[in-house]
Every structure is written in structure tokens, then in C-alpha cells.
N, CA, C and O atoms as a GROMACS GRO file, in nm:
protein
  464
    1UNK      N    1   0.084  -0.118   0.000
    1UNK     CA    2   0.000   0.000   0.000
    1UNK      C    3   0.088   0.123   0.000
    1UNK      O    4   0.209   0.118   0.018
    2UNK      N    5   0.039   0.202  -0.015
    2UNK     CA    6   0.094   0.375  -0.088
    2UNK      C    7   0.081   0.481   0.035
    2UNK      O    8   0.168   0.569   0.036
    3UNK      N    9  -0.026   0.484   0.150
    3UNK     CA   10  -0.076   0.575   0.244
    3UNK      C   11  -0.079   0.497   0.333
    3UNK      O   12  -0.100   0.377   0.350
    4UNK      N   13  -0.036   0.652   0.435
    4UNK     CA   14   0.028   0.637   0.569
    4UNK      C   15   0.007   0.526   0.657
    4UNK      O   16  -0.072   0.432   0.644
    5UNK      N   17   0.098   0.554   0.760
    5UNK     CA   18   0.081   0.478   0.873
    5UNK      C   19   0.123   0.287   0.865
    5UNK      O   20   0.183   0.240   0.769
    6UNK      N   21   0.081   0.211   0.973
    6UNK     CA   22   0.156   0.092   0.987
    6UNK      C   23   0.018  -0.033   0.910
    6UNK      O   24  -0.098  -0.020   0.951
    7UNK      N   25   0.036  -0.094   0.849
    7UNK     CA   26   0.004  -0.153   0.712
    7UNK      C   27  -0.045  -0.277   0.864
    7UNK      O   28   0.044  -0.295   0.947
    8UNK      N   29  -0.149  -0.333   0.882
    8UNK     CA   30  -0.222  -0.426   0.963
    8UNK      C   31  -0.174  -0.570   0.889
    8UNK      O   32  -0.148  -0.678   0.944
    9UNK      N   33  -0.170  -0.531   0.721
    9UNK     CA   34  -0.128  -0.674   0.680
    9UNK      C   35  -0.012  -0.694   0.698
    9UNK      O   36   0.002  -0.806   0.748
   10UNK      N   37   0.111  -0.628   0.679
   10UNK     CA   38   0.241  -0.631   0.715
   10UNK      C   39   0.257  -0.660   0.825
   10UNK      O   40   0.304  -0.773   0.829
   11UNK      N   41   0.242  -0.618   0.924
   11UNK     CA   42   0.227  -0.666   1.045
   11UNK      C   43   0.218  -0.816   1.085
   11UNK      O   44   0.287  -0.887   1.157
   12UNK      N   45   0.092  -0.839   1.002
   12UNK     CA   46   0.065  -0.983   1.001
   12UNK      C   47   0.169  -1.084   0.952
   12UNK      O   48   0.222  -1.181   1.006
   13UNK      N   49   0.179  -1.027   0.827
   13UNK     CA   50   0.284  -1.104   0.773
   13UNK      C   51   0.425  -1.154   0.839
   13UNK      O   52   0.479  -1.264   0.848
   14UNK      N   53   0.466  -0.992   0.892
   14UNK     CA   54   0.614  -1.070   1.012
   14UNK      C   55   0.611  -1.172   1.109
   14UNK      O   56   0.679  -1.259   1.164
   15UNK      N   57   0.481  -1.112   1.104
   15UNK     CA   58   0.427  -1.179   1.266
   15UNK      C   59   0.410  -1.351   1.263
   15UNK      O   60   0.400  -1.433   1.354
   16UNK      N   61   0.413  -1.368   1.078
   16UNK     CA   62   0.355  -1.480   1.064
   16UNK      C   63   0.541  -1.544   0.973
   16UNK      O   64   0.556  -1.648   0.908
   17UNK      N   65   0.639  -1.447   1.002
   17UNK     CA   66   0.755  -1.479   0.948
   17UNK      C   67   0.782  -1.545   0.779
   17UNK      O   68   0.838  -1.643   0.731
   18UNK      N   69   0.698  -1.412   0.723
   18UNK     CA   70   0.719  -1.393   0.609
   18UNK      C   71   0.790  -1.352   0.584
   18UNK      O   72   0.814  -1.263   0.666
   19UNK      N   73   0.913  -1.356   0.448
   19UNK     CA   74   0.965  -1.310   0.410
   19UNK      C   75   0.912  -1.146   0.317
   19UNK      O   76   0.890  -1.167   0.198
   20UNK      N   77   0.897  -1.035   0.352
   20UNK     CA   78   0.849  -0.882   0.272
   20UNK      C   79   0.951  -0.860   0.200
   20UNK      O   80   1.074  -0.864   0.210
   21UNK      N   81   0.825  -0.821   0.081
   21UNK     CA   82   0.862  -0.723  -0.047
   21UNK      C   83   0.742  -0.610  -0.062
   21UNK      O   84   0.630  -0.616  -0.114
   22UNK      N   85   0.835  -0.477   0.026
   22UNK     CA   86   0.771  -0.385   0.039
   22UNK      C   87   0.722  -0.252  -0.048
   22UNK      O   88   0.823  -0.212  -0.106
   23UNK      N   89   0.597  -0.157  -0.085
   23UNK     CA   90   0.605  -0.062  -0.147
   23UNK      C   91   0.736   0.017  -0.061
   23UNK      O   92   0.756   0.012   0.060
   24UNK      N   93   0.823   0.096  -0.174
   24UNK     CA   94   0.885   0.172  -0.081
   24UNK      C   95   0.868   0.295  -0.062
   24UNK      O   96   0.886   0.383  -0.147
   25UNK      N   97   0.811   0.318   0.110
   25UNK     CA   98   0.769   0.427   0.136
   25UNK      C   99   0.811   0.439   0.282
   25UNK      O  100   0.810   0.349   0.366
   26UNK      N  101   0.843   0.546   0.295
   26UNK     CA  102   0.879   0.576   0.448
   26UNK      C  103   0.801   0.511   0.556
   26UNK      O  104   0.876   0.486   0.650
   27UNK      N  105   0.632   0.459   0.587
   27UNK     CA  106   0.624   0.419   0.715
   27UNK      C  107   0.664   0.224   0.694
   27UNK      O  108   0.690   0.147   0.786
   28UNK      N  109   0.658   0.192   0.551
   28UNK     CA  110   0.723   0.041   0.524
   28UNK      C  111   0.858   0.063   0.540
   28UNK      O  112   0.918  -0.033   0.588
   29UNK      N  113   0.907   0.138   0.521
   29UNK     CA  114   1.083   0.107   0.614
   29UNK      C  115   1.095   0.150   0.757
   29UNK      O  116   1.200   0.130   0.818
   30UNK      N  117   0.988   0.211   0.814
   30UNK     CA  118   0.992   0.236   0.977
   30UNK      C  119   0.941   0.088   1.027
   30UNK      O  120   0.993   0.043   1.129
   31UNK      N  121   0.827   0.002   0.951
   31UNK     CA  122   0.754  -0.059   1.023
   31UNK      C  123   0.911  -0.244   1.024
   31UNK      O  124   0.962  -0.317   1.109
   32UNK      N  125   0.917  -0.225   0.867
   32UNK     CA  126   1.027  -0.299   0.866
   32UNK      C  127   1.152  -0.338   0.937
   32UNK      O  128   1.196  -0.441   0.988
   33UNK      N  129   1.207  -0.175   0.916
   33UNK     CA  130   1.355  -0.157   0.911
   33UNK      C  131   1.424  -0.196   0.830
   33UNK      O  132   1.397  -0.167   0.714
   34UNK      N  133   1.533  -0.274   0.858
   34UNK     CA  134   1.652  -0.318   0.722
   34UNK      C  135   1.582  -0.465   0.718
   34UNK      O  136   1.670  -0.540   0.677
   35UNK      N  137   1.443  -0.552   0.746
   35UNK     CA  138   1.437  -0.670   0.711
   35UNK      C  139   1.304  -0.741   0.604
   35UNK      O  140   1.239  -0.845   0.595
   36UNK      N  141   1.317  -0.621   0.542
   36UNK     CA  142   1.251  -0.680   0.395
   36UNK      C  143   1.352  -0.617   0.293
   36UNK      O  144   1.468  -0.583   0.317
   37UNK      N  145   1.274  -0.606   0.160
   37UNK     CA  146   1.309  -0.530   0.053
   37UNK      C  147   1.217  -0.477  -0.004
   37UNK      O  148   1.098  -0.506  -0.018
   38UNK      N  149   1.295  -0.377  -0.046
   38UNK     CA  150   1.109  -0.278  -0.073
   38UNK      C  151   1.154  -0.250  -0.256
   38UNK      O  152   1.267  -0.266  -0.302
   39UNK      N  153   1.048  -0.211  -0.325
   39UNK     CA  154   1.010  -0.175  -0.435
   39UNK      C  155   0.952  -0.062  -0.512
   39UNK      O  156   0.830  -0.045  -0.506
   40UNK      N  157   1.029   0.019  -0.589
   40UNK     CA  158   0.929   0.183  -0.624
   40UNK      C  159   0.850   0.169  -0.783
   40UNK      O  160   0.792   0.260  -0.843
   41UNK      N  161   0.871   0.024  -0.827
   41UNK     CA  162   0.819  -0.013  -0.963
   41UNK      C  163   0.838  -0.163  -0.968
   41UNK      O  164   0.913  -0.243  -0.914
   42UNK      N  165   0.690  -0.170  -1.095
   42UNK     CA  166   0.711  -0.337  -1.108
   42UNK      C  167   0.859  -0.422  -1.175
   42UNK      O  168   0.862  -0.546  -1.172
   43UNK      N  169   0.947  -0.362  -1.220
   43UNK     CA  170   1.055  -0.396  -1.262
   43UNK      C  171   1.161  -0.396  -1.135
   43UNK      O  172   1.274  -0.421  -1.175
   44UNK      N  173   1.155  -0.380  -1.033
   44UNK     CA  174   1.242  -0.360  -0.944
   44UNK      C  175   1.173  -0.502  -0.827
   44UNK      O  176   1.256  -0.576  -0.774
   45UNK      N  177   1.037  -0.522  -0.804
   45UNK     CA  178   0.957  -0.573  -0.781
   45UNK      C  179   0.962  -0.685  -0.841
   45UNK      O  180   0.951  -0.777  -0.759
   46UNK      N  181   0.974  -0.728  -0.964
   46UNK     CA  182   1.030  -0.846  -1.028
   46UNK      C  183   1.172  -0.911  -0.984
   46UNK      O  184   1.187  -1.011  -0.914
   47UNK      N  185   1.265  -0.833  -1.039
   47UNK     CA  186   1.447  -0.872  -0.998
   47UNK      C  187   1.429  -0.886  -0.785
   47UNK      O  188   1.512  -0.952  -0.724
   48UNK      N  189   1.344  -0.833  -0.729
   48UNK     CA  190   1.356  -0.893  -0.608
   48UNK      C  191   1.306  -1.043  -0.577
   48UNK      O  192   1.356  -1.128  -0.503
   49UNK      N  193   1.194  -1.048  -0.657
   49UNK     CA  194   1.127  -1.194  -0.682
   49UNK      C  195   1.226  -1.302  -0.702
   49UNK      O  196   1.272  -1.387  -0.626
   50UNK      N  197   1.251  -1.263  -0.876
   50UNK     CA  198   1.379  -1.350  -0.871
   50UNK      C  199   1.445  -1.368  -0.799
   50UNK      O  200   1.467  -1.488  -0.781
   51UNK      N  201   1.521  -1.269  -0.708
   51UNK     CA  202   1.638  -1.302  -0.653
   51UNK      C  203   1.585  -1.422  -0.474
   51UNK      O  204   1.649  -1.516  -0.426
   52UNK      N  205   1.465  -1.367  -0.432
   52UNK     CA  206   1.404  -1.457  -0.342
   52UNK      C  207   1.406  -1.599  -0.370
   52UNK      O  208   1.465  -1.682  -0.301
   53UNK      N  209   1.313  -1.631  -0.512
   53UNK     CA  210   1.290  -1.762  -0.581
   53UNK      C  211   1.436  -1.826  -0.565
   53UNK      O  212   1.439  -1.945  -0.534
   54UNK      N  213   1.568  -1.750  -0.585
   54UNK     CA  214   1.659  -1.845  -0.583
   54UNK      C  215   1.718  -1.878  -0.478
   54UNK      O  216   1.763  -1.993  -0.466
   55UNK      N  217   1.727  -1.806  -0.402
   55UNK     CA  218   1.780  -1.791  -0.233
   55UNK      C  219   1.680  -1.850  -0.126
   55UNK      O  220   1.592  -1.773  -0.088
   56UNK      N  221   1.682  -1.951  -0.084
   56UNK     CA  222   1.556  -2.005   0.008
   56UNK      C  223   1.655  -1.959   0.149
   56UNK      O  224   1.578  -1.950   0.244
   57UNK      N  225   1.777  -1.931   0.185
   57UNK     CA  226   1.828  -1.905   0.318
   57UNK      C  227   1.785  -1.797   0.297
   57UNK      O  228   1.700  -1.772   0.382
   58UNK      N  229   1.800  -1.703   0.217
   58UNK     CA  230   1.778  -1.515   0.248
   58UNK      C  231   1.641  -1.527   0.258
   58UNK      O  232   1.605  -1.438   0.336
   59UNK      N  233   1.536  -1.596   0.217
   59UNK     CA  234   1.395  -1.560   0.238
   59UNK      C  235   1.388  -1.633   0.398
   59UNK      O  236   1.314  -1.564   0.468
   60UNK      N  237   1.424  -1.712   0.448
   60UNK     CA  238   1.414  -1.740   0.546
   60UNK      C  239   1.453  -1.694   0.673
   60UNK      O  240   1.409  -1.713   0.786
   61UNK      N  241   1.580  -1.605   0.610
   61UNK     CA  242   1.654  -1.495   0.723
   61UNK      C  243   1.548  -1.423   0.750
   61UNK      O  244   1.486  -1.413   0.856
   62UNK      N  245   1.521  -1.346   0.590
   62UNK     CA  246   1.444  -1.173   0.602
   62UNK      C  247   1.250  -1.246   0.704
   62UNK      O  248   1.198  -1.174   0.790
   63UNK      N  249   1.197  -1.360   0.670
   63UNK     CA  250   1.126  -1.416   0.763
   63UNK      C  251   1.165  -1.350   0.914
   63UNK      O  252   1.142  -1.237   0.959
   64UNK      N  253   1.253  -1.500   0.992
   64UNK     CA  254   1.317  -1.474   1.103
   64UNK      C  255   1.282  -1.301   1.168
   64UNK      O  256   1.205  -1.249   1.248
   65UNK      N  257   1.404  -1.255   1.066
   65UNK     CA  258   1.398  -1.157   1.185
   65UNK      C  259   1.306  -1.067   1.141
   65UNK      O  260   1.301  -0.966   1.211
   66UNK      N  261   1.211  -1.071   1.022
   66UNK     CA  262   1.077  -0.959   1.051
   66UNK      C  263   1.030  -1.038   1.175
   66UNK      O  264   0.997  -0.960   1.265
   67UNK      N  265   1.018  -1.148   1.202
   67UNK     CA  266   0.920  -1.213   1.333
   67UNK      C  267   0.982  -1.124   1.453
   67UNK      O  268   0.916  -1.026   1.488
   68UNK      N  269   1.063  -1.142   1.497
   68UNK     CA  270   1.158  -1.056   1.553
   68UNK      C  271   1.149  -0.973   1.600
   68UNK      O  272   1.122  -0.963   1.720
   69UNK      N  273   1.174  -0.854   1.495
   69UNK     CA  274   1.125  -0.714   1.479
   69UNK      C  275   0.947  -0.654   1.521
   69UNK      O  276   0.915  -0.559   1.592
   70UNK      N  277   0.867  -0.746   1.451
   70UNK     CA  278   0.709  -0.739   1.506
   70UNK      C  279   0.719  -0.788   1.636
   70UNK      O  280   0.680  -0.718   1.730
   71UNK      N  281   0.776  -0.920   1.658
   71UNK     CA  282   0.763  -0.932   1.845
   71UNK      C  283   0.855  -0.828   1.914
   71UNK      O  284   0.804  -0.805   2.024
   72UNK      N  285   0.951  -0.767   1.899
   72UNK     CA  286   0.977  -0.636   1.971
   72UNK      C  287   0.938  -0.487   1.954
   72UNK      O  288   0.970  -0.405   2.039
   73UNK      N  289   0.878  -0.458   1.858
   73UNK     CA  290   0.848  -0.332   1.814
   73UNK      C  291   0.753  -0.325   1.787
   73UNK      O  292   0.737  -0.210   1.746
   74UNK      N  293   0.637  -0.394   1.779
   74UNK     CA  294   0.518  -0.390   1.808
   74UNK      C  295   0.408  -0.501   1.873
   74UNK      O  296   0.348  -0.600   1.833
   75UNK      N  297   0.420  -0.405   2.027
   75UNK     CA  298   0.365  -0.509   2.102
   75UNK      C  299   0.258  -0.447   2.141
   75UNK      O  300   0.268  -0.325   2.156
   76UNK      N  301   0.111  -0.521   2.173
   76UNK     CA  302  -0.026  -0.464   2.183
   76UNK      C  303   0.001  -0.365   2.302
   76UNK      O  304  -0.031  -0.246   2.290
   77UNK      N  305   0.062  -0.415   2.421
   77UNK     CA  306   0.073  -0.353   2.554
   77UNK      C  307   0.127  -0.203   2.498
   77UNK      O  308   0.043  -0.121   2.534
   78UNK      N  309   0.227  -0.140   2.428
   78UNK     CA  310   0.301  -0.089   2.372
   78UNK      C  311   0.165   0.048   2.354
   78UNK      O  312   0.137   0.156   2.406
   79UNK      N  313   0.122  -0.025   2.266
   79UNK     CA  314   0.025   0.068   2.148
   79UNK      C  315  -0.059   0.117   2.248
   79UNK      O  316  -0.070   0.240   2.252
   80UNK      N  317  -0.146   0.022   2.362
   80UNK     CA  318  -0.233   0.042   2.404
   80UNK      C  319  -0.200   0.159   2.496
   80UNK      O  320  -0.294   0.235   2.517
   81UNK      N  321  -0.048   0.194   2.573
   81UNK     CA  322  -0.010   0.231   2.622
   81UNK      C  323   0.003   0.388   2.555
   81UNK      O  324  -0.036   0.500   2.590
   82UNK      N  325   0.044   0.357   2.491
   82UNK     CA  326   0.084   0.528   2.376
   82UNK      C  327  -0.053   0.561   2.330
   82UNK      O  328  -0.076   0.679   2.357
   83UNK      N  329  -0.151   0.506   2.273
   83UNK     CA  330  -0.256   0.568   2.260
   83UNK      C  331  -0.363   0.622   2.402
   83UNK      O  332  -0.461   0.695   2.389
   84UNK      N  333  -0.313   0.562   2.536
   84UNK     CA  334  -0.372   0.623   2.628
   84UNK      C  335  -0.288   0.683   2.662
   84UNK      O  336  -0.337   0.732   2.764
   85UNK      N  337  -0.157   0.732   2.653
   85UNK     CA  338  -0.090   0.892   2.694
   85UNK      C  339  -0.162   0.960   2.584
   85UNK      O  340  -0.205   1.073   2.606
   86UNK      N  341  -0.180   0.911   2.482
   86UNK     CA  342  -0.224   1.006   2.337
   86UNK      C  343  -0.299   1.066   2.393
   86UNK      O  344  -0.285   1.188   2.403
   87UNK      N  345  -0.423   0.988   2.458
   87UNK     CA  346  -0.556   1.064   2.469
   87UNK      C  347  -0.556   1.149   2.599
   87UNK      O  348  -0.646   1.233   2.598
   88UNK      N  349  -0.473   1.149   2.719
   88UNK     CA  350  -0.411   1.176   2.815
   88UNK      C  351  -0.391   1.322   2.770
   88UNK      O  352  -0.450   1.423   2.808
   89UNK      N  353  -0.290   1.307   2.677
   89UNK     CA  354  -0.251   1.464   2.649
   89UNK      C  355  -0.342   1.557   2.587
   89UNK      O  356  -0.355   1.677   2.610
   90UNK      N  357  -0.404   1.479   2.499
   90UNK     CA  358  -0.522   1.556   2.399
   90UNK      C  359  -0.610   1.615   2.472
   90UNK      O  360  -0.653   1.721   2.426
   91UNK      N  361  -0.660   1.574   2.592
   91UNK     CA  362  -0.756   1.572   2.711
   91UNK      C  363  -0.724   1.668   2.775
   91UNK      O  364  -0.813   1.732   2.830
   92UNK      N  365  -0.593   1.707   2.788
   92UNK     CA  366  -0.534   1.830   2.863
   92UNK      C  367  -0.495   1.933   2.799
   92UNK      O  368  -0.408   2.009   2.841
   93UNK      N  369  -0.556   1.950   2.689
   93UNK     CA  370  -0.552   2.065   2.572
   93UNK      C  371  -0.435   2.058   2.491
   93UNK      O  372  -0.447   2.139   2.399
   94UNK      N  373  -0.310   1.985   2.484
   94UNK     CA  374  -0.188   1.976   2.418
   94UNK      C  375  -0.271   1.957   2.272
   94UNK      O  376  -0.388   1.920   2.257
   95UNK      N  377  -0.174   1.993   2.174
   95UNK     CA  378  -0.164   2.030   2.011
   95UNK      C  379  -0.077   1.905   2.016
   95UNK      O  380   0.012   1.876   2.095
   96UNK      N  381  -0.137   1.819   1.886
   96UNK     CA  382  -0.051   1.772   1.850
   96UNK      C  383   0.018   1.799   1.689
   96UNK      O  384   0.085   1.709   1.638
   97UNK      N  385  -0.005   1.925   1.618
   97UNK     CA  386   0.030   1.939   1.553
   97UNK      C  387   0.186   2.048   1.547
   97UNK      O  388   0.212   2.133   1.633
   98UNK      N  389   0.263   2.021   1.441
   98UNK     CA  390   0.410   2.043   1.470
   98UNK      C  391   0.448   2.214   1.532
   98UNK      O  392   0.547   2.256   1.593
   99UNK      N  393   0.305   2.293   1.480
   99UNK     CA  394   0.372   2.463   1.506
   99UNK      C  395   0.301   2.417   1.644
   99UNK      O  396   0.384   2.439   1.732
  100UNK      N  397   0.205   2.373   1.691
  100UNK     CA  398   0.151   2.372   1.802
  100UNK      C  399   0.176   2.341   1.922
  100UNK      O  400   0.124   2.392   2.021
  101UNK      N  401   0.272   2.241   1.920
  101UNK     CA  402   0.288   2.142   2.005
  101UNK      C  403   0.260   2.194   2.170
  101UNK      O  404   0.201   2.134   2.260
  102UNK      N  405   0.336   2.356   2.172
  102UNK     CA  406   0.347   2.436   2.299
  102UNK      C  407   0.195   2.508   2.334
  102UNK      O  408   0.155   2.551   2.442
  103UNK      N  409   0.124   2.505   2.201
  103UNK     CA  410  -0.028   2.571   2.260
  103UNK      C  411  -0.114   2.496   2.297
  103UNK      O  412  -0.151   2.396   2.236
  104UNK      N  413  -0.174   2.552   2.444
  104UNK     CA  414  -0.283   2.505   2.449
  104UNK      C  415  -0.437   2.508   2.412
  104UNK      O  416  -0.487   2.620   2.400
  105UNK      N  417  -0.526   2.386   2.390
  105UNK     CA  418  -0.655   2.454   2.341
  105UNK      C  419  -0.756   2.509   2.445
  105UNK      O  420  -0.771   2.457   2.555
  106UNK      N  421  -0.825   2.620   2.401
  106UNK     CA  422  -0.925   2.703   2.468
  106UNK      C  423  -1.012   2.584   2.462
  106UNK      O  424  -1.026   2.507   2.367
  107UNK      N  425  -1.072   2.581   2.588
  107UNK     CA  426  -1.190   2.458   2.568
  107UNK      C  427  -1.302   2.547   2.564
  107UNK      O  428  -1.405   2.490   2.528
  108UNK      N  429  -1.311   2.648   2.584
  108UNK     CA  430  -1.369   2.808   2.586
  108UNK      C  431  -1.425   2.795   2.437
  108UNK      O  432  -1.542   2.765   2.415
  109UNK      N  433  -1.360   2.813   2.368
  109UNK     CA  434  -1.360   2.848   2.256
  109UNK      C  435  -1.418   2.741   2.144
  109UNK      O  436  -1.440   2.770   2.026
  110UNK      N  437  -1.440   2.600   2.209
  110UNK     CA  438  -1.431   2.498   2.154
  110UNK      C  439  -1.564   2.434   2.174
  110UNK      O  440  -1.612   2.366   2.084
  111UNK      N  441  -1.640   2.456   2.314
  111UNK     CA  442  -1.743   2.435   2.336
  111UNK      C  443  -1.881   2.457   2.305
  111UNK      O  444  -1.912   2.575   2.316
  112UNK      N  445  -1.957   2.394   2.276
  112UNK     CA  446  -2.098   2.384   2.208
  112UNK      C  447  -2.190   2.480   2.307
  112UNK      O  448  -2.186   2.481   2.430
  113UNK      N  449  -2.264   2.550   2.230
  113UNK     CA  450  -2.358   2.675   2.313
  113UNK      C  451  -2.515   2.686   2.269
  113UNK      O  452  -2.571   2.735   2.171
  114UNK      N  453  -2.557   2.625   2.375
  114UNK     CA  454  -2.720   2.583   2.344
  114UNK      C  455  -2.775   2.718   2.257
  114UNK      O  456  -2.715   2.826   2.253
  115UNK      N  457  -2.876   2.693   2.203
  115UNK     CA  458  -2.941   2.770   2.103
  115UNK      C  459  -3.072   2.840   2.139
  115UNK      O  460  -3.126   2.942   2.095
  116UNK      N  461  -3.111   2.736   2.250
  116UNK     CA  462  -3.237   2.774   2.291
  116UNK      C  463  -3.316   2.698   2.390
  116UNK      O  464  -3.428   2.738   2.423
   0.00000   0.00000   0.00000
């Protein structure tokens, strides 16, 4: 896939010690790291194929340690954890956007005002 964020099937896939052949895009080399190979066209996407089809140890490495990598770097406790500071902070007026980060929100300003 092409858009953002951490790919649920990828995930799966390490998890399930597949060997990845990734779109290459910045959150598939965060979610990766150095243990797939990624692809920016079907010709590049091919010559990795090949080179898998012939190598049964390197597909079995890049397996391995995606398993690895998903059992240390993404663990449910982890997520569940960071998305309740997430909401923690959001709750206490913090910005999470990059000019923002230091402002806080008016809840003043934000709040719904009966009509009638």
C-alpha cells in the first residue's frame, strides 16, 4: 500500500515470518527496518522476486527476523499504552500538531452553546 501509517497486513505477515517485499515508502521502512526489501516499480519488484525464488536461506533470514522485529516493536501492551498517553494529552488541551505542540486549546472556545 501507498498511504500512511503501519500496514495491519504487514504486520501480520512478520508476525507470521514472512519473508516482505515492500512498497517503498517511508512508514514500510519504519515498520520494517533493514528486514525486507522494498520496491518503487514493477521492474524492481520483479528482480527482487527473482532473486528470493533463488535464495531459500535469504527468504528465510528476512522471515526470522521480521518475526523478531514485530515481536519487539510492536507489542499490543506498547500501542495500548501510547494511545492512552495520546488521549491523556489531547484531554489536557496539548496540540498535536508540529507549530503547536506548545499551545494550548481554549476549551472556551471549543465548546458547544445551546441555542435555545
Amino acid at each position: 500500500h501507498s498511504v500512511g501509517g503501519t500496514n495491519p497486513s504487514l504486520l501480520r505477515a512478520m508476525g507470521a515470518g514472512t519473508a516482505v517485499l515492500a512498497y517503498d515508502v517511508g512508514f514500510n521502512h519504519e515498520t520494517l527496518d533493514e528486514h525486507g526489501l522494498f520496491f518503487a516499480d514493477a521492474a524492481e519488484a520483479t528482480r527482487h522476486f527473482s532473486t528470493l525464488e533463488s535464495d531459500p536461506v535469504r527468504v528465510a533470514a528476512l522471515g526470522l527476523h521480521a518475526r523478531e522485529r514485530a515481536a519487539a516493536a510492536f507489542r499490543w501492551d506498547d500501542v495500548t499504552s501510547d494511545y492512552e498517553d495520546l488521549a491523556r494529552r489531547l484531554a489536557q488541551g496539548e496540540s498535536m500538531h508540529a507549530r503547536g505542540r506548545r499551545a494550548r486549546r481554549d476549551s472556551r472556545a471549543h465548546s458547544l452553546r445551546g441555542t435555545g
